[in-house]
Short mmCIF file of C-alpha atoms in Angstrom, two decimals:
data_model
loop_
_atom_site.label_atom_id
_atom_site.label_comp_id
_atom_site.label_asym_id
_atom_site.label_seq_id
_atom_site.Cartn_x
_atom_site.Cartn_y
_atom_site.Cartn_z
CA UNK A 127 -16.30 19.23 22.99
CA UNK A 128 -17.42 23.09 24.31
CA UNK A 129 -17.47 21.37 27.64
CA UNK A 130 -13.59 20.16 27.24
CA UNK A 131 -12.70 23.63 25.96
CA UNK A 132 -14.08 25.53 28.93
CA UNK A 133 -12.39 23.29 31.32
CA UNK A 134 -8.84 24.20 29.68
CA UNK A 135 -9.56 27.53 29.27
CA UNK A 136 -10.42 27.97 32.78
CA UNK A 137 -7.56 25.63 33.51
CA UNK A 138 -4.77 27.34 31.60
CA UNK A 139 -6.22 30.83 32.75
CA UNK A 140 -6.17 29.99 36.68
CA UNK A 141 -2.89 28.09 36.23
CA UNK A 142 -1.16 31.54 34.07
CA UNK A 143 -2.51 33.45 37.26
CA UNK A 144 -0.41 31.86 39.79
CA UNK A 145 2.70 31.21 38.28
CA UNK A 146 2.97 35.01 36.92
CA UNK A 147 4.75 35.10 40.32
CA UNK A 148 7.52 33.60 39.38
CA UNK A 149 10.80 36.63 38.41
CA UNK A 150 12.37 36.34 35.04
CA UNK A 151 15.78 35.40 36.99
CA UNK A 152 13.89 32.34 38.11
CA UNK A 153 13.10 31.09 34.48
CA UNK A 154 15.29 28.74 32.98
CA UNK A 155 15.09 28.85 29.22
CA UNK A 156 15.00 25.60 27.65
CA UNK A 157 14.31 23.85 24.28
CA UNK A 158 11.63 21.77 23.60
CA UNK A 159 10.76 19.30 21.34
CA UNK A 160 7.59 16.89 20.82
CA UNK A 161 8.71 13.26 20.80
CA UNK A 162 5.20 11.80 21.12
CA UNK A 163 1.92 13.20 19.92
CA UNK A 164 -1.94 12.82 20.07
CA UNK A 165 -2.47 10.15 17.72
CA UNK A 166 -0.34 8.27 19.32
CA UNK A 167 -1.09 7.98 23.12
CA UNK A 168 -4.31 8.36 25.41
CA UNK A 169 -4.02 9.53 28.81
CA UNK A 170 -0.49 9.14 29.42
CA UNK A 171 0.94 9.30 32.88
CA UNK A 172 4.94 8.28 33.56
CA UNK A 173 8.25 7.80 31.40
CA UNK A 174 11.30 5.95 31.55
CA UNK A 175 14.62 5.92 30.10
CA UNK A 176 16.03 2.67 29.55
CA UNK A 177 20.36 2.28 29.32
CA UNK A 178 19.79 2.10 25.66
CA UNK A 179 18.01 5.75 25.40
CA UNK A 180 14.62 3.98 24.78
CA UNK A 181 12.35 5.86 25.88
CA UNK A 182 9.08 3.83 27.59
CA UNK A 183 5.70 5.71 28.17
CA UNK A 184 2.58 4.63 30.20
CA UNK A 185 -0.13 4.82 27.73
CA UNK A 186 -2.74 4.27 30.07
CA UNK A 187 -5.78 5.08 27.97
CA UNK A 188 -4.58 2.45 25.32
CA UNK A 189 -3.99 -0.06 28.39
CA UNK A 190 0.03 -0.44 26.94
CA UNK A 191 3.51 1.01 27.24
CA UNK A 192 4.37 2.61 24.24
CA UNK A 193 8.36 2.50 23.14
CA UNK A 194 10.28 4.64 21.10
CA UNK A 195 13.76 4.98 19.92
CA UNK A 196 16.72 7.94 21.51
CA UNK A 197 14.82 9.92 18.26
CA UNK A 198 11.32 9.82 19.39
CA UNK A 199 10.27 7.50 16.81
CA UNK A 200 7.98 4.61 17.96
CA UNK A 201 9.18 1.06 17.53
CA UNK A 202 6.58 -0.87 19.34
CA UNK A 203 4.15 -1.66 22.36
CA UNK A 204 3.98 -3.90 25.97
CA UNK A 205 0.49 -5.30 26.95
CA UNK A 206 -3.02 -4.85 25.77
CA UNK A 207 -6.09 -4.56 27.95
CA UNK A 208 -6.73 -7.46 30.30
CA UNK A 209 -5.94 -9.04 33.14
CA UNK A 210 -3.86 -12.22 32.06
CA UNK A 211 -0.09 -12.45 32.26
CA UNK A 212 1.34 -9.38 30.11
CA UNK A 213 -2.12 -7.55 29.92
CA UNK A 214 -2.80 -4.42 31.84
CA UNK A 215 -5.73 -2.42 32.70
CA UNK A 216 -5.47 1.35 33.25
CA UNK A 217 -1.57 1.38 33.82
CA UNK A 218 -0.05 4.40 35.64
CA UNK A 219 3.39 3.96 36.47
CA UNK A 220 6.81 2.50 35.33
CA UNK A 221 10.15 1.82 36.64
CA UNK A 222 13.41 0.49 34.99
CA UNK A 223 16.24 -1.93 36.23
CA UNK A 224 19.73 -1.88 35.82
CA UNK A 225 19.27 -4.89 33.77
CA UNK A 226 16.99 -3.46 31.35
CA UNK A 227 13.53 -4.96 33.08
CA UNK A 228 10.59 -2.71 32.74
CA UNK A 229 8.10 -2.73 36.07
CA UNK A 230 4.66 -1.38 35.54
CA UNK A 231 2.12 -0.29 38.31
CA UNK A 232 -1.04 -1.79 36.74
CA UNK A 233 -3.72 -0.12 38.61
CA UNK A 234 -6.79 -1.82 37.62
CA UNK A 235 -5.40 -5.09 38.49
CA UNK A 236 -3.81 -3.80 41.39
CA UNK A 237 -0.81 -5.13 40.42
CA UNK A 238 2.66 -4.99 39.10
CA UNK A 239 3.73 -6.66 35.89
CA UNK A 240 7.19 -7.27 35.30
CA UNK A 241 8.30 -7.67 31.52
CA UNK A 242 12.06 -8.76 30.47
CA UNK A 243 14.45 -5.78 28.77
CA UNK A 244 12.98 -7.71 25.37
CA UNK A 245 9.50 -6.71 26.12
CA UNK A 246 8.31 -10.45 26.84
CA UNK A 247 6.27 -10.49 29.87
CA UNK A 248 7.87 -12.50 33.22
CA UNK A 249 5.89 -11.96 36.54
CA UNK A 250 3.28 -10.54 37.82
CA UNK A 251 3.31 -9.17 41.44
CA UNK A 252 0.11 -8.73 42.87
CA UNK A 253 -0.02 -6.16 46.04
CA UNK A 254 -1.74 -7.07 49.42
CA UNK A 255 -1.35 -5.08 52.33
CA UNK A 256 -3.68 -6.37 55.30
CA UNK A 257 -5.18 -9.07 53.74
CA UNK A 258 -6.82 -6.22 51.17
CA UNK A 259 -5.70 -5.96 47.88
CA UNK A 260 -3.44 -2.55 47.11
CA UNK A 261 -3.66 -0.40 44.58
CA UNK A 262 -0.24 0.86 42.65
CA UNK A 263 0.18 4.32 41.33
CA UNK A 264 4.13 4.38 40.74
CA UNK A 265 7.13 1.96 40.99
CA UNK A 266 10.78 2.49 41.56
CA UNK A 267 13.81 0.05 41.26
CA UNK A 268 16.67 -0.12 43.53
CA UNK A 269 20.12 0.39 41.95
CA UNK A 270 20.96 -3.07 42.20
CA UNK A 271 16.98 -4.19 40.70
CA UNK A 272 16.61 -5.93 44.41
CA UNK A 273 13.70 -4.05 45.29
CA UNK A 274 10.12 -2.18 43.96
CA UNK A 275 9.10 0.42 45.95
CA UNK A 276 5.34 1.03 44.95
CA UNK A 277 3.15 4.22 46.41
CA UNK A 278 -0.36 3.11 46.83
CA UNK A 279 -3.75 4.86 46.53
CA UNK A 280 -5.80 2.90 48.56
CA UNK A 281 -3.27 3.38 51.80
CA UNK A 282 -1.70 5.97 51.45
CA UNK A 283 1.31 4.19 51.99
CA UNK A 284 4.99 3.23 50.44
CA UNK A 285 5.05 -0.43 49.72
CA UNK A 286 8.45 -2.20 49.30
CA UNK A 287 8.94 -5.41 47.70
CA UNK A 288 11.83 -7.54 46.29
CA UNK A 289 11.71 -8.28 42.47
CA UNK A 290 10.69 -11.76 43.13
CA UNK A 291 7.67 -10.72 44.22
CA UNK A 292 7.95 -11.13 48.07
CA UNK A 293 6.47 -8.23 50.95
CA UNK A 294 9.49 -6.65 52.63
CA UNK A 295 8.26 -3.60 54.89
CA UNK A 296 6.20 -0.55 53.97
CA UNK A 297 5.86 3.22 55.49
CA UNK A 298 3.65 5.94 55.80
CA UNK A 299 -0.33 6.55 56.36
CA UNK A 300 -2.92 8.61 55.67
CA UNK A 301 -2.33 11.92 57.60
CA UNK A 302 -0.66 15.73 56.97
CA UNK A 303 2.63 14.70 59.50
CA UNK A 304 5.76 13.82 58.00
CA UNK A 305 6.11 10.59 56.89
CA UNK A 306 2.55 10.52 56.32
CA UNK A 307 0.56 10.66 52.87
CA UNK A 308 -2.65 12.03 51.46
CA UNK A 309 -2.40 10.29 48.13
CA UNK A 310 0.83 9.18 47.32
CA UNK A 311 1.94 9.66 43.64
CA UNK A 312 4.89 9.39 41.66
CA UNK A 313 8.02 7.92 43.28
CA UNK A 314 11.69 8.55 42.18
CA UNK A 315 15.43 7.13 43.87
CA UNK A 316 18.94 9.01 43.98
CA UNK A 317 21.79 7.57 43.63
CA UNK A 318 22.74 6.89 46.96
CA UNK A 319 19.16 4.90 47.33
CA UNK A 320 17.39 7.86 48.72
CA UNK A 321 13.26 7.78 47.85
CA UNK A 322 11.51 10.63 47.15
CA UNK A 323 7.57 10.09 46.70
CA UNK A 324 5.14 12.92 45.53
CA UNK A 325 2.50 13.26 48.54
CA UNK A 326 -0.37 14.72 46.12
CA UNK A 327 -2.86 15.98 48.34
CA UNK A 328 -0.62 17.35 50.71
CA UNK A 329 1.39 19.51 48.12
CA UNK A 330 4.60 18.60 48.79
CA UNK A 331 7.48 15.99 48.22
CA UNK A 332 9.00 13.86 51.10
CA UNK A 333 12.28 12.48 51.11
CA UNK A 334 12.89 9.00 52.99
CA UNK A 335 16.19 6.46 53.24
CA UNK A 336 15.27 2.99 51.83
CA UNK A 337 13.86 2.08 55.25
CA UNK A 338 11.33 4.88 55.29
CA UNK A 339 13.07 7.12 58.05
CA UNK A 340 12.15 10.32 56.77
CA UNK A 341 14.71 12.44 55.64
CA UNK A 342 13.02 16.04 54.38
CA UNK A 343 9.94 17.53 53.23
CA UNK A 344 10.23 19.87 50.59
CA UNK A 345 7.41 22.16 49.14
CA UNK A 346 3.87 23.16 50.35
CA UNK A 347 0.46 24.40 49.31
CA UNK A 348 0.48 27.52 47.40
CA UNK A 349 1.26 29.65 43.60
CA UNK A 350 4.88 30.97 44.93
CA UNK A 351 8.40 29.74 43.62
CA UNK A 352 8.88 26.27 45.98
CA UNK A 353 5.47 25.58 46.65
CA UNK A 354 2.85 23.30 44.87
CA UNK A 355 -0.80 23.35 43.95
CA UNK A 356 -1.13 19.26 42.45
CA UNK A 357 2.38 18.09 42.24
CA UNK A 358 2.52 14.71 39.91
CA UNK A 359 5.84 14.24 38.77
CA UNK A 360 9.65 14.12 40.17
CA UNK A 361 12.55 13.35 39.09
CA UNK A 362 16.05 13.33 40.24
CA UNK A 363 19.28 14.22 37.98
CA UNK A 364 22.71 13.13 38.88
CA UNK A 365 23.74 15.86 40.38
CA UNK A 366 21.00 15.83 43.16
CA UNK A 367 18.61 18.61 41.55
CA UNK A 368 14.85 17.66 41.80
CA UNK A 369 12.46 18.51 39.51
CA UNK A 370 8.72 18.58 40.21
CA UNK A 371 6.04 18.90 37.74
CA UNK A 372 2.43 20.92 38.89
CA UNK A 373 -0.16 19.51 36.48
CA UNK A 374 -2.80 22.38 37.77
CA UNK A 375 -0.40 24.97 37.75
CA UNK A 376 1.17 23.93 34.12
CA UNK A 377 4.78 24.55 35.67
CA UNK A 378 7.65 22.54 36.31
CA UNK A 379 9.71 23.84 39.33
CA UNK A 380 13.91 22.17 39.56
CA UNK A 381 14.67 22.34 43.30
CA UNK A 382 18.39 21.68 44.86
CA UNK A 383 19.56 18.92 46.47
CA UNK A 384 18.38 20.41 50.23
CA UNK A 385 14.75 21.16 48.56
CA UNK A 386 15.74 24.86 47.92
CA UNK A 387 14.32 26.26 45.20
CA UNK A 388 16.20 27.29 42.46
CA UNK A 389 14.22 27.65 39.25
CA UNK A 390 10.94 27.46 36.94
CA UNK A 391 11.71 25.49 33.45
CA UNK A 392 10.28 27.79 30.72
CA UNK A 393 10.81 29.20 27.34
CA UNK A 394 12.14 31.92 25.47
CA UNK A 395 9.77 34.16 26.97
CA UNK A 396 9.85 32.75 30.38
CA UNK A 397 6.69 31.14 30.46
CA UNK A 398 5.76 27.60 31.36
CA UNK A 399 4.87 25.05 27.89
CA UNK A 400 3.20 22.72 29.78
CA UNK A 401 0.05 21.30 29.96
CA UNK A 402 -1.23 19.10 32.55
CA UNK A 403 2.62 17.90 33.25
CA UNK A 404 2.73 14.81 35.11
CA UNK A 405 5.15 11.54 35.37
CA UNK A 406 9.41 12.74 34.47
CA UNK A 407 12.65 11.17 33.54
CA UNK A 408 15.63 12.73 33.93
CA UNK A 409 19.11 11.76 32.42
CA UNK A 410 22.11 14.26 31.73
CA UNK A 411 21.22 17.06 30.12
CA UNK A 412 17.53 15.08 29.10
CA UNK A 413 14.90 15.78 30.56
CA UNK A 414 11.64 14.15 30.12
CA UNK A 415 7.91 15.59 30.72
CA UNK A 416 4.22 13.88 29.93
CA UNK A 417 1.30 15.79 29.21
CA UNK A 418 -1.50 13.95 30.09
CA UNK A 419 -4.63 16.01 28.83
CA UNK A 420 -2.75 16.73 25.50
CA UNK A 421 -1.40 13.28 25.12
CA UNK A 422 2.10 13.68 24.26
CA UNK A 423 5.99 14.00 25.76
CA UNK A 424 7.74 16.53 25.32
CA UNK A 425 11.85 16.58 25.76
CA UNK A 426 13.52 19.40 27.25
CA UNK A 427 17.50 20.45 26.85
CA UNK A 428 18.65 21.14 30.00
CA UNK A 429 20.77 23.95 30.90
CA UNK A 430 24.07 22.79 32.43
#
């Protein structure tokens, strides 16, 4: 326990240090509340929104997807450890159809299972790239639920495949040149089909068209206003903003539509309430933000 301690303290005190940068005029004030606490999730990594306001969150410690009601109060579970239809091991990321289907990036089976909008399980997609299996960190669904695209650890790489399950192309590579990845993370669509993936290592966000053809890189390594340290998270609202979540840094920074930035989410007192932030949802004024280290959600009331 003194171990874990030290490790946030240094954590939180590094991570204060380099967003102190950041002008009051660049703090949004915004109201939080805790939807999901402690006790009831381990390790938690990504969100989702379904039509209905459920809101479904990769519980990756507990080997589920835990669901709760518009209210934040838990109504039930997907999966349980394993490797069997409808089991997961170590999940990390989730995406959402238009028809209420939940996909899940099950890492440890390097896989994705699909369950229906009623929470029975209905395929499971396993990922080969090269004759090697793949490893999934984050799915995304087309607007029409025709196609998964799926960042990969192991590749560095965007995979794309349809919902049935089949290959369809794939982009990227290990490598610091745009269109390239060191670690791709969490992956998030427009509306007009545009992909934006999280490229970790490389402290930035690229921006693609569904056939990988890059399209912008926003962000790079550094503690200023529109630049990253470990960027986890992003999220796009309707109006084109991005928002990308720093889990070292404790900050998440809402960019415009052509990557500018424009401001740092915080409180009252302008400072950042975040703790390890890491997989987002956005929808209208809703936004939503996982915690990993402290285990919980917390949903923010976004300016207009």
């Amino acid at each position: 326990m003194t171990s874990n301690r030290k490790f946030l303290g240094l954590y939180a005190l590094f991570g204060l240090a380099l967003v102190a940068t950041v002008a009051a005029q660049d703090v949004a004030t915004v109201r939080y509340t805790t939807l999901a606490k402690p006790d009831l999730l381990s390790m938690p990594s990504d969100v989702a929104l379904g039509a209905g306001g459920q809101i479904y969150v990769v519980d990756g410690g507990n080997h589920q997807i835990a669901v709760f009601d518009a209210a934040g109060t838990r109504v039930t579970s997907l999966g349980m450890h394993g490797g069997e239809d409808g089991q997961l091991n170590g999940p990390v990321g989730i995406g959402i159809s238009n028809r209420g289907e939940i996909y899940v990036a099950d890492r440890g089976n390097q896989r994705v299972v699909m369950f229906a909008a009623d929470g029975s399980p209905r395929r499971v997609i396993d990922l080969e790239e090269d004759g090697e299996a793949a490893t999934p960190i984050d799915v995304a669904v087309s607007a029409n639920g025709k196609e998964l695209f799926i960042t990969t650890n192991n590749s560095h790489r965007v995979l794309v495949y349809s919902n049935q399950g089949t290959f369809l192309r794939a982009w990227g590579g290990e490598g610091e040149d745009p269109g390239q990845f060191r670690f791709p993370g969490a992956i998030a669509l427009d509306r007009a089909g545009s992909v934006y993936v999280v490229d970790v290592l490389n402290s930035r966000v690229q921006k693609f068209d569904p056939n990988g053809n890059i399209l912008g890189t926003f962000g790079k390594r550094g503690g200023q206003p529109g630049t990253f340290f470990r960027p986890k998270g992003v999220a796009v609202d309707a109006g084109g903003r991005i928002y990308v979540s720093d889990s070292y840094l404790g900050a998440v920074q809402v960019l415009g539509p052509a990557g500018e930035f424009l401001y740092t989410l915080g409180d009252a007192n302008g400072t950042t309430e975040f703790e390890t932030p890491v997989g987002m949802a956005v929808n209208g004024q809703r936004l939503l933000v996982v915690e990993m280290l402290p285990g919980r959600v917390q949903m923010l009331e976004l300016q207009k």
